[in-house]
Coordinates of C-alpha atoms (C1' of nucleotides) in Angstrom, one line a residue:
Chain A
X1 CA -87.2 -32.7 -77.1
X2 CA -87.1 -29.0 -77.8
X3 CA -84.9 -27.0 -75.5
X4 CA -87.5 -24.2 -75.5
X5 CA -89.7 -26.7 -73.6
X6 CA -87.0 -28.4 -71.5
X7 CA -87.6 -27.7 -67.8
X8 CA -83.9 -27.5 -66.8
X9 CA -81.5 -24.7 -67.6
X10 CA -77.7 -24.7 -67.7
X11 CA -75.6 -22.8 -65.3
X12 CA -73.1 -20.3 -66.7
X13 CA -70.7 -20.7 -63.7
X14 CA -69.4 -23.6 -61.7
X15 CA -71.3 -24.2 -58.6
X16 CA -68.9 -23.4 -55.7
X17 CA -69.8 -26.4 -53.6
X18 CA -68.9 -29.0 -56.2
X19 CA -65.4 -30.2 -56.0
X20 CA -65.4 -33.2 -58.4
X21 CA -65.8 -32.9 -62.1
X22 CA -68.9 -35.2 -62.3
X23 CA -70.7 -33.3 -59.5
X24 CA -69.8 -29.9 -61.0
X25 CA -70.8 -30.9 -64.6
X26 CA -74.1 -32.6 -63.6
X27 CA -75.2 -29.5 -61.7
X28 CA -74.1 -27.2 -64.5
X29 CA -75.8 -29.2 -67.3
X30 CA -79.0 -29.5 -65.3
X31 CA -78.8 -33.2 -64.7
X32 CA -79.4 -33.3 -61.0
X33 CA -80.8 -31.1 -58.3
X34 CA -80.1 -31.5 -54.6
X35 CA -83.1 -32.0 -52.3
X36 CA -81.3 -32.7 -49.0
X37 CA -77.8 -33.8 -48.0
X38 CA -77.1 -36.9 -50.1
X39 CA -80.5 -36.8 -51.7
X40 CA -80.9 -35.8 -55.3
X41 CA -83.6 -35.5 -57.9
X42 CA -82.6 -37.0 -61.3
X43 CA -83.8 -34.3 -63.7
X44 CA -85.0 -35.3 -67.2
X45 CA -81.6 -35.5 -68.9
X46 CA -80.1 -37.6 -66.1
X47 CA -83.1 -39.8 -66.0
X48 CA -82.9 -40.6 -69.7
X49 CA -79.2 -41.5 -69.2
X50 CA -80.0 -43.6 -66.1
X51 CA -82.6 -45.6 -67.9
X52 CA -80.1 -46.4 -70.6
X53 CA -77.6 -47.5 -67.9
X54 CA -80.3 -49.6 -66.3
X55 CA -81.1 -51.2 -69.7
X56 CA -77.4 -52.1 -70.3
X57 CA -77.2 -53.7 -66.9
X58 CA -80.5 -55.5 -67.5
X59 CA -79.3 -56.9 -70.8
X60 CA -76.1 -58.2 -69.3
X61 CA -77.9 -59.6 -66.3
X62 CA -80.4 -61.4 -68.5
X63 CA -77.6 -62.7 -70.6
X64 CA -76.1 -64.2 -67.5
X65 CA -79.4 -66.0 -66.7
X66 CA -80.6 -63.4 -64.2
X67 CA -84.3 -63.1 -63.5
X68 CA -85.5 -59.5 -62.8
X69 CA -87.9 -58.9 -60.0
X70 CA -88.7 -56.0 -57.7
X71 CA -88.7 -56.2 -53.9
X72 CA -90.0 -53.6 -51.5
X73 CA -87.8 -50.9 -50.0
X74 CA -90.0 -50.9 -46.9
X75 CA -89.4 -53.9 -44.8
X76 CA -90.2 -55.1 -41.3
X77 CA -87.4 -54.6 -38.9
X78 CA -88.1 -58.0 -37.5
X79 CA -86.6 -59.6 -40.6
X80 CA -83.3 -57.8 -39.9
X81 CA -83.3 -59.1 -36.3
X82 CA -83.3 -62.6 -37.6
X83 CA -79.9 -62.2 -39.2
X84 CA -78.5 -59.8 -36.6
X85 CA -78.0 -57.1 -39.2
X86 CA -80.3 -54.6 -37.5
X87 CA -77.4 -54.2 -35.0
X88 CA -74.7 -54.6 -37.6
X89 CA -76.0 -51.7 -39.7
X90 CA -76.5 -49.5 -36.7
X91 CA -77.1 -45.9 -37.5
X92 CA -76.6 -46.5 -41.2
X93 CA -80.1 -47.9 -41.5
X94 CA -83.2 -45.7 -41.7
X95 CA -85.9 -46.9 -39.4
X96 CA -89.4 -45.8 -38.8
X97 CA -92.6 -46.9 -37.2
X98 CA -96.0 -47.5 -38.8
X99 CA -99.3 -46.2 -37.3
X100 CA -99.5 -49.3 -35.1
X101 CA -96.1 -48.7 -33.8
X102 CA -94.5 -51.6 -35.7
X103 CA -90.9 -51.0 -36.5
X104 CA -89.9 -50.8 -40.2
X105 CA -86.7 -50.2 -42.1
X106 CA -85.9 -48.6 -45.4
X107 CA -83.8 -51.3 -46.9
X108 CA -80.1 -50.6 -47.4
X109 CA -79.8 -53.9 -49.3
X110 CA -82.0 -57.0 -49.9
X111 CA -80.4 -60.2 -48.7
X112 CA -83.1 -60.9 -46.1
X113 CA -86.0 -60.4 -48.4
X114 CA -84.6 -62.2 -51.4
X115 CA -83.6 -65.2 -49.2
X116 CA -87.1 -65.4 -47.9
X117 CA -88.5 -65.4 -51.4
X118 CA -86.2 -68.1 -52.6
X119 CA -87.0 -70.1 -49.4
X120 CA -90.6 -70.3 -50.4
X121 CA -89.9 -71.3 -54.0
X122 CA -86.8 -73.5 -54.1
X123 CA -87.1 -77.0 -52.5
X124 CA -84.8 -79.2 -54.5
X125 CA -81.4 -79.2 -56.0
X126 CA -83.3 -79.5 -59.3
X127 CA -84.5 -75.9 -58.7
X128 CA -81.0 -74.5 -58.5
X129 CA -79.1 -72.5 -59.6
X130 CA -81.2 -69.3 -59.5
X131 CA -80.0 -65.7 -60.0
X132 CA -82.4 -62.9 -59.1
X133 CA -81.8 -59.2 -59.6
X134 CA -83.6 -55.9 -59.4
X135 CA -83.1 -52.2 -59.9
X136 CA -84.0 -50.6 -56.7
X137 CA -83.8 -47.5 -54.5
X138 CA -81.5 -48.1 -51.6
X139 CA -81.4 -46.1 -48.4
X140 CA -78.3 -45.7 -46.3
X141 CA -77.9 -43.0 -43.7
X142 CA -74.3 -42.3 -44.6
X143 CA -72.4 -40.2 -42.0
X144 CA -71.1 -37.9 -44.7
X145 CA -72.5 -37.8 -48.2
X146 CA -70.2 -36.3 -50.7
X147 CA -69.3 -35.6 -54.4
X148 CA -72.7 -35.4 -55.9
X149 CA -74.0 -38.9 -56.8
X150 CA -70.8 -40.6 -55.6
X151 CA -71.9 -41.0 -52.0
X152 CA -75.5 -40.4 -51.3
X153 CA -78.2 -41.6 -48.8
X154 CA -80.8 -42.6 -51.4
X155 CA -79.6 -44.2 -54.7
X156 CA -80.4 -46.6 -57.4
X157 CA -78.7 -50.0 -57.1
X158 CA -78.8 -53.1 -59.3
X159 CA -78.5 -55.9 -56.8
X160 CA -78.3 -59.5 -57.8
X161 CA -78.3 -62.6 -55.7
X162 CA -77.2 -66.1 -56.7
X163 CA -78.4 -69.3 -55.2
X164 CA -76.5 -72.5 -55.7
X165 CA -76.3 -76.0 -54.3
X166 CA -72.6 -75.8 -53.3
X167 CA -69.4 -73.8 -53.6
X168 CA -68.7 -75.1 -57.1
X169 CA -72.0 -73.8 -58.2
X170 CA -71.3 -70.5 -56.5
X171 CA -68.0 -70.2 -58.3
X172 CA -69.8 -70.5 -61.6
X173 CA -72.4 -67.9 -60.7
X174 CA -69.6 -65.6 -59.4
X175 CA -67.6 -65.9 -62.6
X176 CA -70.7 -65.3 -64.7
X177 CA -71.5 -62.1 -62.7
X178 CA -67.9 -60.9 -62.9
X179 CA -68.0 -61.2 -66.6
X180 CA -71.4 -59.5 -66.9
X181 CA -69.9 -56.6 -64.8
X182 CA -66.9 -56.2 -67.1
X183 CA -69.3 -56.0 -70.0
X184 CA -71.5 -53.4 -68.3
X185 CA -68.5 -51.1 -67.4
X186 CA -67.0 -51.5 -70.9
X187 CA -70.3 -50.5 -72.5
X188 CA -70.5 -47.5 -70.2
X189 CA -66.9 -46.4 -71.1
X190 CA -65.7 -46.9 -67.5
X191 CA -62.3 -48.6 -67.5
X192 CA -62.5 -50.5 -64.2
X193 CA -59.9 -52.3 -62.1
X194 CA -61.2 -55.5 -60.5
X195 CA -59.7 -55.6 -57.1
X196 CA -59.8 -58.1 -54.2
X197 CA -61.9 -56.6 -51.4
X198 CA -62.7 -57.2 -47.8
X199 CA -65.8 -59.4 -47.6
X200 CA -66.9 -57.8 -44.3
X201 CA -67.9 -59.4 -41.0
X202 CA -70.7 -61.5 -42.5
X203 CA -69.4 -62.1 -46.0
X204 CA -67.9 -65.4 -47.0
X205 CA -64.7 -66.1 -48.8
X206 CA -64.2 -64.1 -52.0
X207 CA -65.1 -60.5 -52.7
X208 CA -64.1 -58.2 -55.5
X209 CA -64.7 -54.5 -56.2
X210 CA -64.8 -52.8 -59.6
X211 CA -63.3 -49.4 -59.3
X212 CA -62.7 -46.5 -61.6
X213 CA -59.2 -45.2 -60.9
X214 CA -59.5 -41.5 -60.3
X215 CA -57.9 -39.1 -57.9
X216 CA -61.2 -38.0 -56.5
X217 CA -62.1 -41.6 -55.5
X218 CA -62.8 -42.6 -51.9
X219 CA -61.1 -46.0 -51.9
X220 CA -57.4 -46.7 -52.1
X221 CA -56.4 -49.5 -54.4
X222 CA -53.1 -51.3 -54.3
X223 CA -52.0 -52.5 -57.7
X224 CA -49.1 -54.4 -59.2
X225 CA -47.8 -52.8 -62.4
X226 CA -46.4 -56.2 -63.5
X227 CA -49.0 -58.9 -62.8
X228 CA -52.7 -58.6 -62.5
X229 CA -52.8 -58.2 -58.8
X230 CA -55.1 -55.5 -57.5
X231 CA -56.7 -55.2 -54.1
X232 CA -58.5 -52.6 -52.0
X233 CA -56.0 -51.3 -49.4
X234 CA -58.4 -52.7 -46.8
X235 CA -57.6 -56.2 -48.1
X236 CA -54.3 -55.9 -49.8
X237 CA -51.3 -58.0 -48.8
X238 CA -47.8 -57.0 -49.6
X239 CA -44.4 -58.3 -48.8
X240 CA -42.6 -55.7 -46.8
X241 CA -38.8 -55.5 -46.8
X242 CA -37.4 -58.4 -44.8
X243 CA -34.8 -58.0 -42.2
X244 CA -32.2 -60.2 -40.7
X245 CA -32.9 -61.7 -37.4
X246 CA -29.9 -60.6 -35.4
X247 CA -28.5 -62.4 -32.3
X248 CA -30.6 -61.3 -29.4
X249 CA -28.9 -58.8 -27.1
X250 CA -29.8 -58.1 -23.5
X251 CA -32.8 -56.0 -22.8
X252 CA -31.7 -52.5 -21.9
X253 CA -33.7 -49.5 -20.5
X254 CA -33.1 -46.1 -22.1
X255 CA -34.4 -42.7 -21.2
X256 CA -36.3 -41.0 -24.0
X257 CA -37.5 -37.7 -22.6
X258 CA -40.5 -36.2 -24.4
X259 CA -40.5 -38.8 -27.2
X260 CA -44.1 -39.8 -28.2
X261 CA -43.9 -40.9 -31.8
X262 CA -42.2 -43.6 -33.7
X263 CA -40.5 -41.1 -36.0
X264 CA -39.2 -39.2 -33.0
X265 CA -38.1 -42.3 -31.3
X266 CA -36.2 -43.6 -34.4
X267 CA -34.5 -40.3 -34.8
X268 CA -33.6 -39.9 -31.2
X269 CA -32.0 -43.3 -30.9
X270 CA -30.5 -43.3 -34.4
X271 CA -32.3 -46.5 -35.5
X272 CA -34.5 -47.1 -38.5
X273 CA -38.3 -47.2 -37.9
X274 CA -38.3 -50.8 -38.9
X275 CA -36.2 -51.5 -35.7
X276 CA -39.0 -50.3 -33.5
X277 CA -42.3 -51.8 -32.5
X278 CA -45.5 -49.7 -32.6
X279 CA -48.2 -50.2 -30.1
X280 CA -51.8 -49.1 -30.9
X281 CA -54.9 -49.3 -28.7
X282 CA -58.3 -49.9 -30.0
X283 CA -61.8 -50.2 -28.5
X284 CA -63.4 -53.3 -30.0
X285 CA -67.1 -53.3 -29.1
X286 CA -66.0 -51.4 -26.0
X287 CA -63.1 -53.7 -25.0
X288 CA -59.7 -52.2 -25.0
X289 CA -57.3 -54.3 -27.1
X290 CA -53.6 -53.9 -27.7
X291 CA -52.1 -54.2 -31.2
X292 CA -48.4 -54.4 -31.9
X293 CA -46.7 -54.1 -35.3
X294 CA -43.3 -53.2 -36.6
X295 CA -42.7 -49.5 -36.4
X296 CA -42.4 -48.9 -40.2
X297 CA -45.8 -50.5 -40.8
X298 CA -49.4 -49.3 -40.1
X299 CA -52.3 -51.2 -38.7
X300 CA -55.0 -52.2 -41.2
X301 CA -58.1 -51.6 -39.2
X302 CA -60.3 -53.8 -41.4
X303 CA -58.0 -56.8 -41.0
X304 CA -57.9 -56.1 -37.3
X305 CA -61.7 -55.9 -37.1
X306 CA -62.0 -59.2 -38.9
X307 CA -59.5 -60.8 -36.6
X308 CA -61.3 -59.7 -33.6
X309 CA -64.8 -60.5 -34.9
X310 CA -66.2 -57.3 -33.6
X311 CA -68.9 -55.0 -34.9
X312 CA -67.3 -51.7 -34.0
X313 CA -63.6 -50.9 -33.9
X314 CA -62.2 -47.5 -33.2
X315 CA -59.0 -46.0 -31.6
X316 CA -59.3 -46.0 -27.9
X317 CA -60.0 -42.7 -26.1
X318 CA -57.3 -41.3 -23.9
X319 CA -59.3 -42.0 -20.7
X320 CA -59.8 -45.6 -21.8
X321 CA -56.1 -46.0 -22.4
X322 CA -55.3 -44.6 -19.0
X323 CA -57.9 -46.7 -17.3
X324 CA -56.3 -49.8 -18.9
X325 CA -53.1 -48.8 -17.2
X326 CA -51.2 -47.9 -20.4
X327 CA -48.8 -45.1 -20.9
X328 CA -49.4 -43.6 -24.3
X329 CA -46.2 -42.9 -26.1
X330 CA -44.1 -45.4 -24.2
X331 CA -46.2 -48.6 -24.3
X332 CA -45.2 -52.0 -25.2
X333 CA -46.4 -55.6 -24.8
X334 CA -43.7 -56.2 -22.3
X335 CA -45.4 -56.9 -19.0
X336 CA -48.9 -56.4 -20.3
X337 CA -51.2 -59.2 -19.3
X338 CA -54.5 -57.8 -18.3
X339 CA -55.8 -56.9 -21.8
X340 CA -56.0 -58.7 -25.1
X341 CA -52.8 -58.5 -27.2
X342 CA -52.9 -58.8 -31.0
X343 CA -49.6 -58.8 -32.9
X344 CA -48.6 -58.7 -36.5
X345 CA -46.1 -61.3 -37.8
X346 CA -43.8 -58.5 -38.6
X347 CA -42.7 -58.5 -34.9
X348 CA -40.6 -61.5 -35.6
X349 CA -39.1 -60.1 -38.8
X350 CA -36.1 -58.5 -37.4
X351 CA -35.1 -58.2 -33.8
X352 CA -33.5 -56.3 -31.0
X353 CA -36.4 -53.8 -31.3
X354 CA -36.9 -50.6 -29.5
X355 CA -40.2 -50.7 -27.6
X356 CA -41.9 -48.8 -24.9
X357 CA -41.2 -49.5 -21.3
X358 CA -44.7 -48.7 -19.9
X359 CA -43.1 -45.8 -18.0
X360 CA -43.1 -42.2 -18.9
X361 CA -40.2 -41.1 -21.1
X362 CA -38.6 -44.6 -21.1
X363 CA -38.1 -47.3 -23.7
X364 CA -36.3 -50.6 -24.0
X365 CA -33.7 -51.6 -26.5
X366 CA -33.2 -55.1 -27.7
X367 CA -36.8 -56.5 -27.2
X368 CA -37.3 -59.8 -28.9
X369 CA -40.4 -61.9 -29.4
X370 CA -41.2 -64.3 -27.8
X371 CA -38.3 -63.9 -25.3
X372 CA -39.5 -60.6 -23.8
X373 CA -43.2 -60.4 -24.5
X374 CA -46.2 -62.5 -25.6
X375 CA -49.3 -62.0 -27.7
X376 CA -52.7 -63.6 -27.5
X377 CA -53.0 -63.8 -31.2
X378 CA -50.5 -63.3 -34.1
X379 CA -52.2 -62.5 -37.4
X380 CA -51.7 -60.3 -40.4
X381 CA -52.9 -56.8 -39.5
X382 CA -50.5 -54.9 -41.7
X383 CA -51.6 -52.2 -44.2
X384 CA -50.0 -52.9 -47.6
X385 CA -48.4 -49.8 -48.9
X386 CA -46.9 -48.6 -52.2
X387 CA -43.3 -49.6 -52.1
X388 CA -44.0 -53.0 -50.6
X389 CA -43.6 -55.9 -52.9
X390 CA -46.2 -57.9 -54.8
X391 CA -46.5 -61.3 -53.2
X392 CA -47.2 -62.9 -56.6
X393 CA -44.4 -61.5 -58.7
X394 CA -42.2 -59.4 -56.5
X395 CA -42.7 -56.1 -58.3
X396 CA -43.1 -52.9 -56.4
X397 CA -46.7 -52.2 -55.6
X398 CA -48.4 -49.0 -56.5
X399 CA -51.3 -47.2 -55.0
X400 CA -54.2 -45.3 -56.6
X401 CA -57.5 -43.8 -55.6
X402 CA -60.8 -45.2 -57.0
X403 CA -64.5 -44.9 -57.1
X404 CA -66.3 -48.2 -56.4
X405 CA -68.9 -48.8 -59.1
X406 CA -69.6 -52.5 -58.4
X407 CA -69.0 -55.1 -55.8
X408 CA -69.4 -58.9 -55.8
X409 CA -69.4 -61.2 -52.8
X410 CA -69.5 -64.9 -52.1
X411 CA -71.8 -65.0 -49.1
X412 CA -71.8 -68.7 -48.4
X413 CA -74.6 -70.0 -46.2
X414 CA -74.9 -67.3 -43.6
X415 CA -78.3 -66.0 -44.8
X416 CA -79.8 -69.3 -45.9
X417 CA -79.0 -70.8 -42.4
X418 CA -80.2 -67.7 -40.5
X419 CA -83.4 -67.6 -42.5
X420 CA -83.9 -71.3 -43.1
X421 CA -83.5 -71.5 -46.8
X422 CA -82.7 -75.2 -47.5
X423 CA -83.0 -77.6 -50.4
X424 CA -83.0 -81.3 -50.6
X425 CA -79.9 -82.8 -52.3
X426 CA -79.8 -86.0 -54.5
X427 CA -79.6 -88.1 -51.3
X428 CA -82.7 -86.4 -49.9
X429 CA -80.7 -84.6 -47.3
X430 CA -81.5 -81.0 -46.3
X431 CA -78.7 -78.5 -47.2
X432 CA -78.4 -74.8 -46.9
X433 CA -78.4 -72.9 -50.2
X434 CA -75.0 -71.3 -51.0
X435 CA -75.4 -67.7 -51.9
X436 CA -73.6 -64.8 -53.6
X437 CA -74.6 -61.2 -53.9
X438 CA -73.6 -58.6 -56.6
X439 CA -74.2 -54.9 -56.5
X440 CA -73.8 -52.1 -59.1
X441 CA -74.4 -48.5 -58.2
X442 CA -76.5 -47.5 -61.2
X443 CA -76.6 -43.8 -60.3
X444 CA -72.9 -44.0 -59.4
X445 CA -72.1 -45.3 -62.9
X446 CA -73.5 -42.0 -64.3
X447 CA -71.2 -40.1 -62.0
X448 CA -68.2 -42.3 -62.8
X449 CA -68.8 -42.2 -66.5
X450 CA -68.8 -38.4 -66.4
X451 CA -65.8 -38.4 -64.1
X452 CA -64.0 -40.4 -66.7
X453 CA -65.4 -38.8 -69.9
X454 CA -65.3 -35.0 -69.8
X455 CA -63.1 -32.1 -70.9
X456 CA -62.7 -28.5 -70.1
X457 CA -65.9 -27.6 -72.0
X458 CA -68.1 -30.2 -70.4
X459 CA -69.4 -33.7 -70.4
X460 CA -68.4 -36.1 -73.2
X461 CA -71.2 -38.7 -73.0
X462 CA -70.4 -42.2 -74.1
X463 CA -73.0 -42.7 -76.9
X464 CA -74.6 -45.8 -75.2
X465 CA -75.6 -43.8 -72.2
X466 CA -76.1 -40.3 -73.6
X467 CA -79.5 -38.8 -72.9
X468 CA -79.8 -38.0 -76.6
X469 CA -77.5 -38.8 -79.5
X470 CA -77.8 -35.5 -81.4
X471 CA -77.8 -31.9 -80.3
X472 CA -79.5 -30.0 -83.2
X473 CA -78.7 -26.3 -83.2
X474 CA -80.9 -23.9 -85.1
X475 CA -79.2 -20.5 -85.6
X476 CA -81.4 -17.5 -86.2
X477 CA -84.6 -19.4 -85.5
X478 CA -86.6 -16.3 -86.3
X479 CA -85.5 -16.8 -89.9
X480 CA -88.4 -18.9 -91.4
X481 CA -86.2 -20.9 -93.7
X482 CA -84.0 -22.0 -90.7
X483 CA -87.0 -22.8 -88.5
X484 CA -88.6 -24.8 -91.3
X485 CA -85.4 -26.7 -92.3
X486 CA -84.4 -27.4 -88.7
X487 CA -87.9 -28.5 -87.7
X488 CA -88.1 -30.8 -90.6
X489 CA -84.7 -32.3 -89.9
X490 CA -85.7 -32.7 -86.3
X491 CA -88.8 -34.7 -87.3
X492 CA -86.8 -36.8 -89.8
X493 CA -84.1 -37.7 -87.2
X494 CA -86.7 -38.9 -84.7
X495 CA -88.5 -40.8 -87.5
X496 CA -85.2 -42.5 -88.2
X497 CA -85.0 -43.5 -84.5
X498 CA -82.2 -41.0 -83.7
X499 CA -82.8 -39.4 -80.4
X500 CA -82.4 -35.6 -80.9
X501 CA -82.4 -32.6 -78.6
X502 CA -83.4 -29.6 -80.6
X503 CA -82.1 -26.2 -79.6
X504 CA -84.9 -24.2 -81.0
X505 CA -84.5 -21.1 -78.8
X506 CA -85.2 -17.9 -80.7
X507 CA -83.6 -15.7 -78.0
X508 CA -80.3 -17.5 -77.4
X509 CA -77.2 -16.3 -79.1
X510 CA -75.1 -18.8 -81.1
X511 CA -72.4 -18.8 -78.5
X512 CA -74.9 -19.8 -75.8
X513 CA -76.1 -22.7 -77.9
X514 CA -72.7 -24.0 -78.7
X515 CA -71.5 -23.8 -75.1
X516 CA -74.6 -25.6 -73.9
X517 CA -74.0 -28.3 -76.6
X518 CA -70.5 -28.8 -75.3
X519 CA -71.6 -28.7 -71.7
X520 CA -74.3 -31.4 -72.2
X521 CA -71.9 -33.4 -74.2
X522 CA -74.2 -35.3 -76.6
X523 CA -72.1 -37.3 -79.1
X524 CA -73.2 -35.4 -82.3
X525 CA -73.9 -31.8 -83.0
X526 CA -75.8 -30.5 -86.1
X527 CA -76.0 -26.9 -87.0
X528 CA -78.7 -25.5 -89.3
X529 CA -78.2 -21.8 -90.2
X530 CA -78.8 -19.4 -93.0
X531 CA -75.2 -19.7 -94.0
X532 CA -75.4 -23.5 -94.2
X533 CA -78.7 -23.5 -95.9
X534 CA -77.3 -21.5 -98.8
X535 CA -75.4 -24.7 -99.6
X536 CA -78.5 -26.8 -98.7
X537 CA -76.3 -28.4 -96.1
X538 CA -75.9 -28.7 -92.3
X539 CA -72.8 -28.9 -90.3
X540 CA -72.0 -32.2 -88.6
X541 CA -69.5 -32.5 -85.8
X542 CA -68.7 -35.1 -83.1
X543 CA -68.3 -33.9 -79.6
X544 CA -64.6 -34.4 -79.5
X545 CA -63.8 -33.6 -83.1
X546 CA -61.6 -30.7 -84.0
X547 CA -63.4 -29.9 -87.3
X548 CA -66.9 -30.2 -88.6
X549 CA -68.1 -31.4 -92.0
X550 CA -70.8 -30.1 -94.3
X551 CA -73.5 -32.6 -95.1
X552 CA -76.3 -32.1 -97.7
X553 CA -79.7 -31.9 -96.0
X554 CA -80.9 -35.1 -97.6
X555 CA -77.9 -37.1 -96.3
X556 CA -78.0 -36.1 -92.7
X557 CA -79.6 -39.2 -91.2
X558 CA -77.1 -41.5 -92.9
X559 CA -74.2 -39.3 -91.9
X560 CA -75.3 -39.3 -88.3
X561 CA -75.7 -43.0 -88.3
X562 CA -72.2 -43.3 -89.8
X563 CA -70.7 -41.1 -87.1
X564 CA -72.4 -43.1 -84.4
X565 CA -71.1 -46.4 -85.9
X566 CA -74.5 -47.8 -86.3
X567 CA -74.9 -47.1 -90.0
Chain B
rC1 C1' -69.2 -37.5 -33.8
rG2 C1' -64.5 -33.8 -34.0
rG3 C1' -62.5 -29.5 -36.9
rG4 C1' -63.5 -25.6 -40.5
rG5 C1' -67.1 -22.7 -43.2
rU6 C1' -71.8 -20.8 -45.3
rG7 C1' -77.1 -19.4 -44.9
rU8 C1' -79.6 -12.1 -48.0
rA9 C1' -84.3 -12.5 -55.1
rG10 C1' -84.3 -18.6 -59.4
rC11 C1' -78.4 -18.7 -59.4
rG12 C1' -73.7 -16.3 -57.8
rC13 C1' -72.7 -12.5 -54.3
rA14 C1' -72.2 -7.3 -51.6
rG15 C1' -74.1 -5.0 -47.5
rU16 C1' -70.5 -4.3 -39.2
rG17 C1' -76.8 -0.5 -35.5
rG18 C1' -80.1 4.4 -38.9
rC19 C1' -84.5 6.5 -44.7
rU20 C1' -87.9 2.3 -49.1
rA21 C1' -81.9 -4.0 -48.5
rG22 C1' -78.3 -3.6 -53.3
rC23 C1' -75.1 -5.6 -57.7
rG24 C1' -74.2 -9.3 -61.7
rC25 C1' -76.6 -13.3 -64.3
rG26 C1' -81.3 -15.1 -65.2
rC27 C1' -86.7 -13.8 -65.8
rC28 C1' -91.1 -10.4 -68.3
rA29 C1' -92.3 -6.5 -72.3
rC30 C1' -90.8 -3.7 -76.6
rG31 C1' -87.0 -2.5 -80.1
rU32 C1' -82.1 -3.4 -82.3
rU33 C1' -78.9 -7.6 -83.2
rC34 C1' -77.7 -12.7 -84.9
rG35 C1' -71.8 -18.5 -86.1
rG36 C1' -68.6 -19.4 -79.6
rG37 C1' -72.0 -16.9 -73.2
rA38 C1' -75.0 -9.4 -77.7
rC39 C1' -77.2 -4.2 -76.7
rG40 C1' -80.9 -0.4 -75.3
rU41 C1' -85.3 1.2 -72.6
rG42 C1' -88.9 -0.2 -69.2
rG43 C1' -90.5 -3.9 -65.5
rA44 C1' -91.4 -8.2 -62.0
rG45 C1' -89.2 -10.6 -58.0
rG46 C1' -86.7 -10.7 -51.0
rU47 C1' -90.7 -13.5 -43.9
rC48 C1' -82.2 -11.2 -44.9
rG49 C1' -82.6 -19.9 -42.5
rG50 C1' -85.7 -20.1 -37.7
rU51 C1' -86.8 -18.7 -32.5
rG52 C1' -85.9 -15.6 -28.5
rG53 C1' -83.3 -11.4 -26.6
rU54 C1' -80.6 -6.4 -26.4
rU55 C1' -82.0 -1.5 -28.5
rC56 C1' -85.8 4.4 -29.8
rG57 C1' -84.2 1.4 -34.1
rA58 C1' -81.4 -5.3 -35.9
rA59 C1' -79.7 -8.5 -42.3
rU60 C1' -76.0 -6.1 -38.9
rC61 C1' -75.1 -7.2 -31.7
rC62 C1' -76.1 -11.6 -28.1
rA63 C1' -78.1 -16.6 -27.0
rC64 C1' -80.2 -20.9 -28.7
rU65 C1' -81.5 -23.7 -32.9
rC66 C1' -82.0 -25.7 -37.9
rA67 C1' -80.0 -26.6 -42.7
rC68 C1' -76.1 -27.2 -46.1
rC69 C1' -70.8 -27.5 -47.8
rC70 C1' -65.5 -29.0 -47.0
rC71 C1' -61.6 -32.0 -44.1
rG72 C1' -61.4 -36.1 -40.8
rA73 C1' -63.8 -40.2 -38.1
rC74 C1' -67.2 -43.5 -40.3
rC75 C1' -68.7 -46.5 -44.7
rA76 C1' -71.1 -54.6 -47.3

RNA sequence: CGGGGUGUAGCGCAGUGGCUAGCGCGCCACGUUCGGGACGUGGAGGUCGGUGGUUCGAAUCCACUCACCCCGACCA
């Protein structure tokens, strides 16, 4: 490609709306253009890179026995009713009607369709296992798109689905996919953390996310610096500091005028926060529920949602709290019987707690479970935090932000049972197929790779996913000898299979070309100029090299190959 | 959905009631330059997001509305 013919142009200044490095650099280098909120056009440079990413993913999926296919993005809504996911996705799914008024969906994912395909083709255990995958556009009506390609409403995903006879088979498919994912991210120069993740309301047992640790990420990952433990904060379990269980003292009412928060309460009464109990009210599918946890801990809303088996969970509104007869700021489980009470096991780690008295400006001292109050359910709803201890090795846990680039799930038989995908086992008995699903955000890989690989001058493309390998600069293109030598070199590079972007602009100053070369971040830069031609040489330089080297014109192809490690 | 903000030329921005709406970059033509974002001369380019209103007169004031950005909520 000649830059004089390239449709895109680079931006001299940083776009003011872009906060993250990948967003900023992709806009500046002319990789993407926004069409609507969370909707982007992939411009020619980005598209070349994305196709390379897709090819890497394809190679690894094929190596893991995946079979590529392509399913429709446009799907009958009826299919989503059969699994109950029309409701589960809610406003996140794009819906439309056709000319006959039949409801359709733009697919956010493809479990329903792929399960139906397999249902029609797999009948016996002899047909299993099967792994199907596709590169497909997904549509999700995200409430708030952000950070360029990181969170968008239309994006390219590689989604794979495994079909096995039983859990052992699923374990094998799951491990194969996990390894394929590690290979993909390594080849794209994205150093991922594989973290335990929440499997969602419908998911089965295991689930792992692959995250690029970066401050601009949306997810919080809890990691152990000592052992391999890593988990999304939604899922993470930690050991919080244990406390003695003191001899129970008598319940005692105290006046706490104006105290509304745990921190204020602890300070006012001179006790540590861990000697208080915190009460939080949620609306679970509209029902007000009451959650209790030790005052120094926070509620993990994902764990709570899973425990309650509800679709929607949010903090209760003030009027809902009031209607339930609760006194915000001074609530406790003592005496509460008319609503569901969920408690974290931490309420019995320690004792003689300070709790609310369900009266304005009043608390109790010395509350103890179960002497003074009860719960309908006791289950882990605590948010693991840095400073808590690793439950595997006891080290102090750390926390980092991350961008999720891949996610794998063990689905079990939810979809096969809902959609009737069964096979006959060796005894001739009908069994539901055991499924797994595996997603990679292809367009998000591009963003993550740039987030990880850039410097103050621009992108530093990992060679396997660079749009071109070589940025060929012609200086003084109006000089015929330069134009001829550079044009000839350009043809020879392509003839040798080296993808080259040729900066043949006659009207751009040297500085403009060098800055654009750095911004676009192709791995190798070549410079043809009158000065270099006097030595019958060109200048060769890697994107991150301090210095360049002079290479005789005839040796350039070999030198480039050597620099790319393919010679 | 709550909070904050922005919509004026391809991009970035200025313009608080008064003549033909301006600046920088970019773009076109000619000339001079030519190794890290050159210079001169001359040009092209705008329903001031939209609708309605106030006014002799609106980019500017008012109302409504749409779009986009940031924070949060949300997020298989």
